[in-house]
Amino acid sequence: MNAKSQNIIIEMIQNRKLIKSLAKNDFRTKFAGSYLGTIWAFVQPVITILLYWFVFDMAIGARASIRGELPLPYVLWLSAGIVPWFFFSDCISAGTSVLTEYNYLVKKVVFNIDILPVVKVFSSIFVHVFFVVFMLGLFVVYGFLPDLYVLQVVYYSFGALILALGLSYLTSAVSVFFPDMRQIVNIALQVGIWATPIMWNINDMKEKIPDAAMVVLKCNPLYYIVQGYREALIEKVWFWQNPGMTVYFWCFTVIVCILGVTIFKRLKIHFADVL
C-alpha cells in the first residue's frame, strides 16, 4: 500500500468523530422535506425485493437449492444476494456525486475533503444494517436459525464497503471534470445487477454458457460478496474454504483502492476551481 493510501487511513482515524457526525446528518437530510422522511430509504428496497420475488418466484417459477437439494424458499436465496447489492450500489451512487453535492465544503480551504467519500459510504451503513436484520428475520421465519456462519455477513459487508470506498474515490474525482461519469456509473449498476448472479443461479448456467464466459462472470468482485452471503447464510461455508476467490477479491480491492486514492489526491487541488 502506497503512502497516499496510508495517509487516507490515518485521516479517517483522526477524523472518525467528524465522519460519524457527517454520515448521520447525510442520512437524515437525504429525504428531508418528504412527509415520511428516512422511511423512504427502507420502503423502496423492500418493495424491490417483493417485486423480484413475485416476478421470479410466483410468475416465472424460479427455484433455488442448497447444494442441489430442493426445496429452498426463493425469497431467502434472493434476499441473501440482493441485500449486499443494495449496499454496494447505494455506496457507489452516492459516492460518485459526493463532491458535487458537498461543493460548498470542497471550496473551504480548512476542510479536509479527503473524508467526503468516506462519509457517503458510511451513511449507507444505516440502511444496510436494517436490511441485514430484515433478511435474518426472514430466515428465522422460514426455520433457518442464525449460527456462527452468520457472523461472516460482517466480513463480507466489510469487503463490499472497502471495494465501494475505493471506487467512490475514483468515480467522485473523475466526475468533477467529467460529469457524464455519474450516468456511466448508473448504467454500470443497471448492467451489474444482472451480470451478478443475484436473481439467477450461476450453477444452473454451466451447461448454457462457455467456460470462458463463466470465468469472466466470476471475475466480477461482487460475485464473491453475493456468493459469500449465500454461503454464510444458506450453504454454511467459511470464507477461507474458498482461498482462490478470497485472494483474488482482496488483491482486486486493494488495487482499486490504491488507484482510486491516488487519482483523488492528484486531482483534488483542482476541485475547487472546477466546482
PDB file of N, CA, C and O in Angstrom, residues 38 74 215 227 266:
ATOM      1  N   THR A  38     -36.920   9.569   6.411  1.00  0.00           N
ATOM      2  CA  THR A  38     -35.970   8.487   6.172  1.00  0.00           C
ATOM      3  C   THR A  38     -36.645   7.128   5.953  1.00  0.00           C
ATOM      4  O   THR A  38     -35.978   6.172   5.558  1.00  0.00           O
ATOM      5  N   TYR A  74     -37.417 -19.314  -2.416  1.00  0.00           N
ATOM      6  CA  TYR A  74     -36.692 -18.423  -3.327  1.00  0.00           C
ATOM      7  C   TYR A  74     -36.420 -17.062  -2.687  1.00  0.00           C
ATOM      8  O   TYR A  74     -35.390 -16.444  -2.943  1.00  0.00           O
ATOM      9  N   VAL A 215     -15.844 -17.797 -16.439  1.00  0.00           N
ATOM     10  CA  VAL A 215     -14.684 -17.223 -15.748  1.00  0.00           C
ATOM     11  C   VAL A 215     -14.833 -15.712 -15.640  1.00  0.00           C
ATOM     12  O   VAL A 215     -14.551 -15.120 -14.589  1.00  0.00           O
ATOM     13  N   GLN A 227     -22.038 -14.402  -3.418  1.00  0.00           N
ATOM     14  CA  GLN A 227     -21.880 -15.823  -3.138  1.00  0.00           C
ATOM     15  C   GLN A 227     -21.492 -16.041  -1.673  1.00  0.00           C
ATOM     16  O   GLN A 227     -21.927 -17.016  -1.044  1.00  0.00           O
ATOM     17  N   ARG A 266      -4.307  13.354  -6.591  1.00  0.00           N
ATOM     18  CA  ARG A 266      -3.666  14.142  -7.655  1.00  0.00           C
ATOM     19  C   ARG A 266      -4.601  15.197  -8.233  1.00  0.00           C
ATOM     20  O   ARG A 266      -4.157  16.261  -8.681  1.00  0.00           O
TER      21      ARG A 266
END
